[in-house]
Coordinates of C-alpha atoms (C1' of nucleotides) in Angstrom, one line a residue:
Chain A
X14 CA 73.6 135.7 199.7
X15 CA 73.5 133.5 196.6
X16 CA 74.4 129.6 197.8
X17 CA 75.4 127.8 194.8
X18 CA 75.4 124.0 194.9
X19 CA 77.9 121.7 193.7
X20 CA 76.7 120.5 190.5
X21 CA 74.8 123.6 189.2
X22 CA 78.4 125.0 189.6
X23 CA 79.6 121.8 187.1
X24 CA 76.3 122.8 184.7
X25 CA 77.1 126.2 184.2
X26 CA 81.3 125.0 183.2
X27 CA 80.0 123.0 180.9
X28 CA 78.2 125.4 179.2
X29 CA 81.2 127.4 179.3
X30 CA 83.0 124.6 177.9
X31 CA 80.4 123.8 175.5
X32 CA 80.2 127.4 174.3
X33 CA 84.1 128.2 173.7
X34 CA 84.2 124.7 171.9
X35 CA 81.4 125.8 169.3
X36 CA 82.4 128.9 168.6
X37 CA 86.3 127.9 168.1
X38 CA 84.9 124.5 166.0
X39 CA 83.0 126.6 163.6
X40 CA 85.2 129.4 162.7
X41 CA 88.5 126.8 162.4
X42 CA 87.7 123.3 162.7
X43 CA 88.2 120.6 164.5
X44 CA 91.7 119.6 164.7
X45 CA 93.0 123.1 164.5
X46 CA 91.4 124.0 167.9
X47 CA 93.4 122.9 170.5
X48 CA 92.2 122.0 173.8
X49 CA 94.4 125.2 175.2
X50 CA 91.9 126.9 173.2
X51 CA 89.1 125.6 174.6
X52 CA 90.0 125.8 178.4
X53 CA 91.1 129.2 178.1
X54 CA 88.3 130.9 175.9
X55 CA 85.8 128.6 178.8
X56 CA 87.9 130.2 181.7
X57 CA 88.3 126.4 182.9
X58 CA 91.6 125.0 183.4
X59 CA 92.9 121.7 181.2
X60 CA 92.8 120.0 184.6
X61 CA 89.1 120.9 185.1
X62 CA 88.1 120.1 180.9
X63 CA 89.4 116.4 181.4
X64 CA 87.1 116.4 184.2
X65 CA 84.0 117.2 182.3
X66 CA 84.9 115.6 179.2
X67 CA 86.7 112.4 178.5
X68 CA 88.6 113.6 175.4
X69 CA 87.9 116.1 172.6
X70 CA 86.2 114.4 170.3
X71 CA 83.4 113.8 173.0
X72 CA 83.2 117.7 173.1
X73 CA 82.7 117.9 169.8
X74 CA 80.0 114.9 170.1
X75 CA 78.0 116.6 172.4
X76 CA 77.4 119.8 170.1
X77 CA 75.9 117.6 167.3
X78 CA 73.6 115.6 169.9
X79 CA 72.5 119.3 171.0
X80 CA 72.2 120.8 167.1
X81 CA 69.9 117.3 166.5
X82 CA 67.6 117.4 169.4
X83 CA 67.1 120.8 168.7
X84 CA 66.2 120.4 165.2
X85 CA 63.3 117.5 166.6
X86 CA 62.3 119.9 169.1
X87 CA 58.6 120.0 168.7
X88 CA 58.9 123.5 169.6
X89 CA 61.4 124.1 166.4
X90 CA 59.6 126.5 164.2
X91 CA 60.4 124.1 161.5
X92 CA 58.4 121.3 163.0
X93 CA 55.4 123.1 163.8
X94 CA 55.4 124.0 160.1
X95 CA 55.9 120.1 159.0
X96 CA 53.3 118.9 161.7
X97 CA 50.8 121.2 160.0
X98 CA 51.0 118.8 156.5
X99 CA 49.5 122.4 154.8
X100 CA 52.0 121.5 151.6
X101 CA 52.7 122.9 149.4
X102 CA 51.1 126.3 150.5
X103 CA 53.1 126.5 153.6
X104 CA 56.1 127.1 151.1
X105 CA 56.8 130.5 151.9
X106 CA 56.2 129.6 155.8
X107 CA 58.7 126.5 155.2
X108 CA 61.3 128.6 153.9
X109 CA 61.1 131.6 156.6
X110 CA 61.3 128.8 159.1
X111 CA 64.2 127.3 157.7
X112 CA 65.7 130.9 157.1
X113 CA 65.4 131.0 160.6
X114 CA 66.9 127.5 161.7
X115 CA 70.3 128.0 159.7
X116 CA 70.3 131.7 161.2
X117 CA 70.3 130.7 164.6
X118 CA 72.2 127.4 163.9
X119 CA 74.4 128.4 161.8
X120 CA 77.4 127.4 164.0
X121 CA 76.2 124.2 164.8
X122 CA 75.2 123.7 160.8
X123 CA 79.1 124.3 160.2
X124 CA 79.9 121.6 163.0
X125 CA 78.4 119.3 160.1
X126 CA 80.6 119.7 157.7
X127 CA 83.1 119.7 159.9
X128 CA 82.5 115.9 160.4
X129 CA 82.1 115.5 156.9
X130 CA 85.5 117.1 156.7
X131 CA 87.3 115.3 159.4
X132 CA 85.4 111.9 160.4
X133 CA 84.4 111.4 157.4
X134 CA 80.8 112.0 158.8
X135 CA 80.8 109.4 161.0
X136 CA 79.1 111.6 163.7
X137 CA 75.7 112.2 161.4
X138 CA 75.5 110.0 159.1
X139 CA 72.9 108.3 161.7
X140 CA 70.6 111.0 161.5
X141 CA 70.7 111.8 157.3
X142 CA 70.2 108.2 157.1
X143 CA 67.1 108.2 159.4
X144 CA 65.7 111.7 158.2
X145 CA 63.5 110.1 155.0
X146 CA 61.6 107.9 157.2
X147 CA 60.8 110.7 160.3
X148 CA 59.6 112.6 157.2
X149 CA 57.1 109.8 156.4
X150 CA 56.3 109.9 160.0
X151 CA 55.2 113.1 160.5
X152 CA 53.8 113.9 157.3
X153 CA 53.6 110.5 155.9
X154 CA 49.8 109.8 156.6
X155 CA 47.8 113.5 155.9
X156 CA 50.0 114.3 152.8
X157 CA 48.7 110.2 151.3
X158 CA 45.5 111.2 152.5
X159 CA 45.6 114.4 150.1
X160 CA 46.8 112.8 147.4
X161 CA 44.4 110.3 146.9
X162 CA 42.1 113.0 147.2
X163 CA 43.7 114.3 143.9
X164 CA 44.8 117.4 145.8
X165 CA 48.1 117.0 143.5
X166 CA 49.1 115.7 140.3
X167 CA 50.9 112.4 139.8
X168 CA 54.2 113.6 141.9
X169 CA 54.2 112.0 145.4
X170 CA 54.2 115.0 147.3
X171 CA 56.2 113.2 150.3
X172 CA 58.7 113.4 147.5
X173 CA 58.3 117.6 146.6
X174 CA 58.4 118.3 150.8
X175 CA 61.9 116.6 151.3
X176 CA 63.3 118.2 147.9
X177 CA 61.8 121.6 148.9
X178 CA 63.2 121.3 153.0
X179 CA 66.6 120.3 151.5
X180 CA 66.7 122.9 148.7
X181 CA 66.1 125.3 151.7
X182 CA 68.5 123.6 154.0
X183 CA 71.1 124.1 150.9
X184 CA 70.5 127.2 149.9
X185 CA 70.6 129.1 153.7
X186 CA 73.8 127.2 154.6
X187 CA 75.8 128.4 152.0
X188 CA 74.1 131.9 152.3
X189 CA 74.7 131.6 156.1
X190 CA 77.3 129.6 156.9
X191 CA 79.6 129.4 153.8
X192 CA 79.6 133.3 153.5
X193 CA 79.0 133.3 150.0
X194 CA 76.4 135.6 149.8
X195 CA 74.0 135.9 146.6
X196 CA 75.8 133.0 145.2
X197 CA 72.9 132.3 142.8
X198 CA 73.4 135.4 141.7
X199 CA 70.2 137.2 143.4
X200 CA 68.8 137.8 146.4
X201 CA 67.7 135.5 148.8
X202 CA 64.4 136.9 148.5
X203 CA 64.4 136.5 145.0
X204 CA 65.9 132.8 145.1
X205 CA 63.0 131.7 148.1
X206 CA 60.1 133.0 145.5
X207 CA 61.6 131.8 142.2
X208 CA 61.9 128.9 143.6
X209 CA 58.9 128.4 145.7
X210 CA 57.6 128.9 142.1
X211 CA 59.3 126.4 139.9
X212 CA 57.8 123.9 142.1
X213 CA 54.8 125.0 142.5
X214 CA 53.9 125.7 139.0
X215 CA 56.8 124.4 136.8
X216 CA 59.1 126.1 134.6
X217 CA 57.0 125.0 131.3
X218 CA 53.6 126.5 130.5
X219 CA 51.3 123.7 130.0
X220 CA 48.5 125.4 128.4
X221 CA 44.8 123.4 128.0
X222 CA 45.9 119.6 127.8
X223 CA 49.2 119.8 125.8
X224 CA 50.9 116.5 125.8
X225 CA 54.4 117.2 127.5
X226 CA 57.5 117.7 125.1
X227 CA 59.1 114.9 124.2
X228 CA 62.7 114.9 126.3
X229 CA 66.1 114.6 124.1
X230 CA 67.0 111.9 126.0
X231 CA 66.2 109.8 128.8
Chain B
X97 CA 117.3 104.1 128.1
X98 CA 115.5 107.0 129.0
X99 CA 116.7 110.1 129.2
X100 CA 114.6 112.4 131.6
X101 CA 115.4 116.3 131.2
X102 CA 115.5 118.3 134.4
X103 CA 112.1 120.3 134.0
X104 CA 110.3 116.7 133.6
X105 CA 111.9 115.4 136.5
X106 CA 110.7 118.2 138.7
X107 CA 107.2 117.9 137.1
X108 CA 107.1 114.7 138.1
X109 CA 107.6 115.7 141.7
X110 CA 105.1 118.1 141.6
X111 CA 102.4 115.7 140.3
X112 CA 103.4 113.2 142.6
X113 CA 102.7 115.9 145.4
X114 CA 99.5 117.0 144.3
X115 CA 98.3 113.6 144.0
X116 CA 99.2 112.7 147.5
X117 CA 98.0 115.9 148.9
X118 CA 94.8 115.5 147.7
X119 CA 94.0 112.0 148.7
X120 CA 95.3 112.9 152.1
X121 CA 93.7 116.6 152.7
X122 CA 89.8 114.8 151.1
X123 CA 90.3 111.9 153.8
X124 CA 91.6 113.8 156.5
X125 CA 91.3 117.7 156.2
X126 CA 93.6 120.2 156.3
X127 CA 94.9 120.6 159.4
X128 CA 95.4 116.8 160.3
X129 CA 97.2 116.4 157.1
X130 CA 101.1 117.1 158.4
X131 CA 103.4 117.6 155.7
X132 CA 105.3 114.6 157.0
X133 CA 102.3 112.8 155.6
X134 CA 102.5 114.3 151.8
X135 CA 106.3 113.4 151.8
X136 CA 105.7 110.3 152.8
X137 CA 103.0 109.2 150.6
X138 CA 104.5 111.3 147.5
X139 CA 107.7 109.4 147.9
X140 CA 109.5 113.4 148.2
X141 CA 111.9 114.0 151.1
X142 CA 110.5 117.2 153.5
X143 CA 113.5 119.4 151.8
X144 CA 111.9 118.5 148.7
X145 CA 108.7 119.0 149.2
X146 CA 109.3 122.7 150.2
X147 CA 111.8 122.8 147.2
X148 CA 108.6 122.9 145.3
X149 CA 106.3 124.4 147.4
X150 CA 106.6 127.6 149.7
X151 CA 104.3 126.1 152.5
X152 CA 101.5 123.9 152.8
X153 CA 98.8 126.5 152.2
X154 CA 100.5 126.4 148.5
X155 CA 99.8 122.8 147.9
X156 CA 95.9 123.3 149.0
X157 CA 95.5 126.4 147.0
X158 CA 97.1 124.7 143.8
X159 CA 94.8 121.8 144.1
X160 CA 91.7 124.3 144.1
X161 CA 92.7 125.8 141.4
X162 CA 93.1 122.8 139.3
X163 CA 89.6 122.0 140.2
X164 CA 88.3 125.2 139.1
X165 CA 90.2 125.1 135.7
X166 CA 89.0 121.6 135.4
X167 CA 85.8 123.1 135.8
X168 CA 85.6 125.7 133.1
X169 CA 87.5 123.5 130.8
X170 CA 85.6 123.9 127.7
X171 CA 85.8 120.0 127.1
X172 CA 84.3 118.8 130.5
X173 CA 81.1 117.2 129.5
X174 CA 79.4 119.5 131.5
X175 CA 80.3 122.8 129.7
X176 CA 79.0 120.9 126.8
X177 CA 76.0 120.5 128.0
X178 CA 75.6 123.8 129.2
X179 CA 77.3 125.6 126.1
X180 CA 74.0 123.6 123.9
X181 CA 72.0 125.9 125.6
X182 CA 69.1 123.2 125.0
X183 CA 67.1 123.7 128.2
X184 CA 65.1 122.2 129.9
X185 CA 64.9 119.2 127.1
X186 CA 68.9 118.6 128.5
X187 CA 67.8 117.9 132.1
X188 CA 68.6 114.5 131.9
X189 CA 72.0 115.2 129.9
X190 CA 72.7 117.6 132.5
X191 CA 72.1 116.1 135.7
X192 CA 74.6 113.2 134.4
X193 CA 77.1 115.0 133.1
X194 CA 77.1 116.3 137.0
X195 CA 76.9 113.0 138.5
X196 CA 80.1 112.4 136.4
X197 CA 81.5 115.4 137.7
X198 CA 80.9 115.0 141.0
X199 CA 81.9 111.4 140.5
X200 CA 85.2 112.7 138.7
X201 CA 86.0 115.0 141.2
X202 CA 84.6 113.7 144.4
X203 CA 88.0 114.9 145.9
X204 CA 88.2 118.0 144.8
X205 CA 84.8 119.1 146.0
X206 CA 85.5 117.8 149.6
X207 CA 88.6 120.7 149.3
X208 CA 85.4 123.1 148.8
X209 CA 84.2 122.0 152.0
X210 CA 87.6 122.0 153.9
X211 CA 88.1 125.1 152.5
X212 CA 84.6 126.4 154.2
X213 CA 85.8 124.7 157.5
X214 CA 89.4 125.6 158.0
X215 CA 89.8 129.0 155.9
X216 CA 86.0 130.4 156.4
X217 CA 86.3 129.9 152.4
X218 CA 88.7 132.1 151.7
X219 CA 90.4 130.4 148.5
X220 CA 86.8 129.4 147.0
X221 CA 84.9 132.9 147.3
X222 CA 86.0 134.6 144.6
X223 CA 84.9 131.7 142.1
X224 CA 81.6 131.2 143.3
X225 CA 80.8 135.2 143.3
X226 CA 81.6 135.0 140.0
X227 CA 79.6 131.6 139.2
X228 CA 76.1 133.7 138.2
X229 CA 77.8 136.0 135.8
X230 CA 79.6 133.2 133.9
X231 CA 76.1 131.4 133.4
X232 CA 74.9 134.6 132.3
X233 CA 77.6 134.8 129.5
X234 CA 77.7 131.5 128.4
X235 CA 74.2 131.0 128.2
X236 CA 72.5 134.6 128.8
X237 CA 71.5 134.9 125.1
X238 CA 70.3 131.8 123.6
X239 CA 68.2 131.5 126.8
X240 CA 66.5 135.1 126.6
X241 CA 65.9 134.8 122.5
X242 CA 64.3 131.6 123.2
X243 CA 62.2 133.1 126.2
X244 CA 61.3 136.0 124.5
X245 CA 60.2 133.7 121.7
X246 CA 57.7 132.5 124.5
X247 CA 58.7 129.1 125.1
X248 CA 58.9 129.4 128.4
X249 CA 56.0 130.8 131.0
X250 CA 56.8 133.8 133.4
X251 CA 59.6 131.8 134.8
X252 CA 63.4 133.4 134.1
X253 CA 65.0 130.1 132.1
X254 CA 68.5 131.5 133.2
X255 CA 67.0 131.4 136.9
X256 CA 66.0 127.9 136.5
X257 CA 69.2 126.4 135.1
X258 CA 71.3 128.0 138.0
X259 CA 68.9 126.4 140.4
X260 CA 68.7 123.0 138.2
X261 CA 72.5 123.1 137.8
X262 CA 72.8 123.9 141.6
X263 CA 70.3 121.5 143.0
X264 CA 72.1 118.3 140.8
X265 CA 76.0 119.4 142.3
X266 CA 74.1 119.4 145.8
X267 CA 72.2 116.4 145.6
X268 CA 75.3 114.3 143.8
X269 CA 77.9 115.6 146.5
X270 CA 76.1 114.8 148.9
X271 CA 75.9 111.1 147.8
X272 CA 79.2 110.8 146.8
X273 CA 81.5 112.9 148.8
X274 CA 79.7 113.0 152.2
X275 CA 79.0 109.0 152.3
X276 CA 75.3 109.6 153.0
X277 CA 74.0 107.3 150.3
X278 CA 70.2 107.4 149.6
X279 CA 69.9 110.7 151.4
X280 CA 66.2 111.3 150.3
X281 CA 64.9 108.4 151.2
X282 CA 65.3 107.2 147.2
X283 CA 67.7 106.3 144.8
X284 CA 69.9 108.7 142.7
X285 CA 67.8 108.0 139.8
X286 CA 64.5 108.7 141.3
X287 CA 65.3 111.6 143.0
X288 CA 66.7 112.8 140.0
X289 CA 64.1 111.9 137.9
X290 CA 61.1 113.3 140.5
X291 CA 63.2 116.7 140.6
X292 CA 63.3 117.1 136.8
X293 CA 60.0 116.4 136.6
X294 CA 59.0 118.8 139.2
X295 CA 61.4 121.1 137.7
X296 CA 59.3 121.0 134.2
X297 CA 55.4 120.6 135.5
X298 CA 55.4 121.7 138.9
X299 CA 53.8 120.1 141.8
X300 CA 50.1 121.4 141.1
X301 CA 48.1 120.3 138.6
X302 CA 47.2 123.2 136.6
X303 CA 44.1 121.8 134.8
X304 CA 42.8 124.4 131.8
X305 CA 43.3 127.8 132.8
X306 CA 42.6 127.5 136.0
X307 CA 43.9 130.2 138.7
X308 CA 46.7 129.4 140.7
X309 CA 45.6 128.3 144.2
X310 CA 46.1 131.5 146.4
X311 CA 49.4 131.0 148.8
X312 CA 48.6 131.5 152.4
X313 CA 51.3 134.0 153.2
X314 CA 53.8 135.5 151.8
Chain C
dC109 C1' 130.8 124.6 136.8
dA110 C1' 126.4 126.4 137.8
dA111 C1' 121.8 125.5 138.7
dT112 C1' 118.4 122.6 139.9
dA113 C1' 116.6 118.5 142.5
dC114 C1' 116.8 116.1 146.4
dA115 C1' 117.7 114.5 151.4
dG116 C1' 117.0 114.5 156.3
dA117 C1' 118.5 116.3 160.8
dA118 C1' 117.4 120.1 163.7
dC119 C1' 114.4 123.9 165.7
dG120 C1' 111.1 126.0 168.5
dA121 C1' 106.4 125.8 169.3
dG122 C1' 102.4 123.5 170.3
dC123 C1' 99.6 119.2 170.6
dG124 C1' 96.3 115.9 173.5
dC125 C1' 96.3 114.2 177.7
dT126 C1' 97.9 112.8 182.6
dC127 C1' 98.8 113.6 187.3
dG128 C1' 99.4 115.2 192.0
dG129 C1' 97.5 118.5 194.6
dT130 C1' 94.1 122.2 196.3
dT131 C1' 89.6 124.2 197.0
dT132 C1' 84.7 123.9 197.7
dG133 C1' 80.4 122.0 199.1
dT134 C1' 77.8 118.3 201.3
dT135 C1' 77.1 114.5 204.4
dT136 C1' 77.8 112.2 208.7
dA137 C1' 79.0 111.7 213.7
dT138 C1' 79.3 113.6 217.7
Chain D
dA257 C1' 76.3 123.2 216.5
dT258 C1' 80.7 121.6 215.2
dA259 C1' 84.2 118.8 213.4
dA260 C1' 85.6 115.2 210.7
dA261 C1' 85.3 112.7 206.4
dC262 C1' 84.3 112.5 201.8
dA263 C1' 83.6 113.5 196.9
dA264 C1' 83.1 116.5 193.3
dA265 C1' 85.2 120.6 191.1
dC266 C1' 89.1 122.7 189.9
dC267 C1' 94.1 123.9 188.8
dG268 C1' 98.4 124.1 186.0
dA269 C1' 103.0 122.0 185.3
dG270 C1' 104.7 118.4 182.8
dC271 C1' 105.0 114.1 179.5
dG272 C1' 106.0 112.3 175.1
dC273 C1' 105.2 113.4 170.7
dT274 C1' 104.3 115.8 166.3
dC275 C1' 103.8 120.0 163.9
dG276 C1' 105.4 123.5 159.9
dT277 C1' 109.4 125.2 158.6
dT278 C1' 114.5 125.9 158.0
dC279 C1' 119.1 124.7 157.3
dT280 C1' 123.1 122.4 155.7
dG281 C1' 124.7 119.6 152.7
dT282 C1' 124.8 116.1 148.6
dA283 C1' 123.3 114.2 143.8
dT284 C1' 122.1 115.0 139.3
dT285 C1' 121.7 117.4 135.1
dG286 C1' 122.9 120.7 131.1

DNA sequence: CAATACAGAACGAGCGCTCGGTTTGTTTAT
DNA sequence: ATAAACAAACCGAGCGCTCGTTCTGTATTG
């Protein structure tokens, strides 16, 4: 017979509780889920949520810590693509990984605009505002390295990575969380290539030397 | 002494409504917005308030639309700027005639988002479906004479603008509706400027004729 | 005198959170 | 081994309050 102790009994309802609270976050927001809500689609009592958590914003605090560490999991499939510095030919890697991360995070992804929405981001503004620097950290050193090799042109390629992960980010979330599907008006497929190839290559043909065209404006 | 006619009066009301409404939905959200709050702000007594409207949904869905007709307003700079059809020498043009928009409408676009959050986007779907054929029509033409002209490389024009046009509403909302200033680790002018220009040469070098460098997956 | 604009009390439901109490598991004393 | 003592886990009724909406009635206007 299965003995189970005291505080792996507390672990698994807070998993419960943490569970019911995404799910009901995501698909109505914050202050329309009620904590009735919560305890009932847990199984928990209102009695035994107040025991766990102090209030319901701490609920809602703990799902972002979770949706962060897991994003600077090491383990993350999108990590092990930025550790590997192979910009810009990982592109097509980078964006099946990120595919990947809004798939399985979607709920969590939604959680951020929720904040946006209802604290006024006050719950991740932390992390956006630290993410350019862990950028430079992790890729910071190799990616210098191959540009003073003249591996690129004169863009900073620290620059083209953080454009290309956002773009991603961007583009998946509203696909996948936003349930706008083919909102540019193609495929995802189609969007990921085109463009994977717009950066690489550019949208004008430079052929031989050519100056650049003069701009209208500036 | 003025003399204010009935319909005017009640117009007055309404603006006053929307007004409030939409300060207090884009600081707040939806749900934590009560309607005690829009009668108190707009001045308008509750029996008023529903005088005018049938229900709070109403109010929200009237403020989206207003956004959206703002939008496609022929005279909004950035229909200008789209309607030149002068891509990609307009990049500049175009990415501030959207930083104005944004700028302009900072609280509309946060009703996008609450929108996403509260109603799974419900009230916003049908215009962003839409958003790929109405680039098509306005520019579809001009564009596809000029690339079959061969002004552009292998690269679909229309394609790039959408992305452009996309990646400049993202980049801009995010500064000035989610409060996440210098997202990229740059300024608004840099990143601006390093995205156009990654836009119009790519990252690579493409030195002669040189091939392409071969992608490691696909 | 209509019809429209406006006011605010009232309604039932639901909110976040507290509180007193029970159950369950572990530790300690015998 | 057993009982007593303790603390963590759990329960749900209840508190004060606010919610969206309705209702009844009064000003204002043409």
């Amino acid at each position: 017979m299965v003995q189970r102790r005291k505080q792996d009994r507390s672990k698994v309802s807070i998993e419960q509780v943490l569970a019911a609270a995404l799910e009901l976050f995501s698909n109505q927001g914050f202050g329309a889920t009620s904590m009735r809500n919560i305890a009932d689609q847990s199984g928990l009592s209102m009695g035994n949520l107040y025991h766990h958590f102090p209030n319901k914003e701490a609920i809602f605090q703990k799902l972002l810590d979770r949706y962060f560490e897991r994003l600077e999991d090491p383990d993350n499939p999108l990590q092990k693509v930025l550790r590997k510095a192979d910009f810009p030919n990982d592109l097509e890697a980078l964006a099946r990984a990120i595919e990947g991360v809004v798939e399985e995070n979607s709920a969590y992804i939604l959680l951020i605009y929720i904040d946006v929405v209802e604290f006024k981001g006050a719950h991740i503004r932390s992390f956006y505002e630290g993410m350019a620097a862990r950028f430079e950290e992790v890729y910071g050193a190799q990616l210098e390295a191959r540009k003073t090799a003249g591996e690129f042109g004169d863009v900073d390629p620290l620059v083209a990575v953080i454009m290309a992960t956002r773009w991603f980010f961007y583009f998946f979330t509203v696909e996948k969380c936003f349930h706008v599907p083919m909102h540019f008006g193609m495929s995802p497929k189609e969007a990921t290539s085109e463009f994977i190839r717009l950066l690489r290559y550019g949208l004008l043909p430079r052929l031989g030397s050519d100056a650049a065209p003069k701009p209208l404006d500036t």
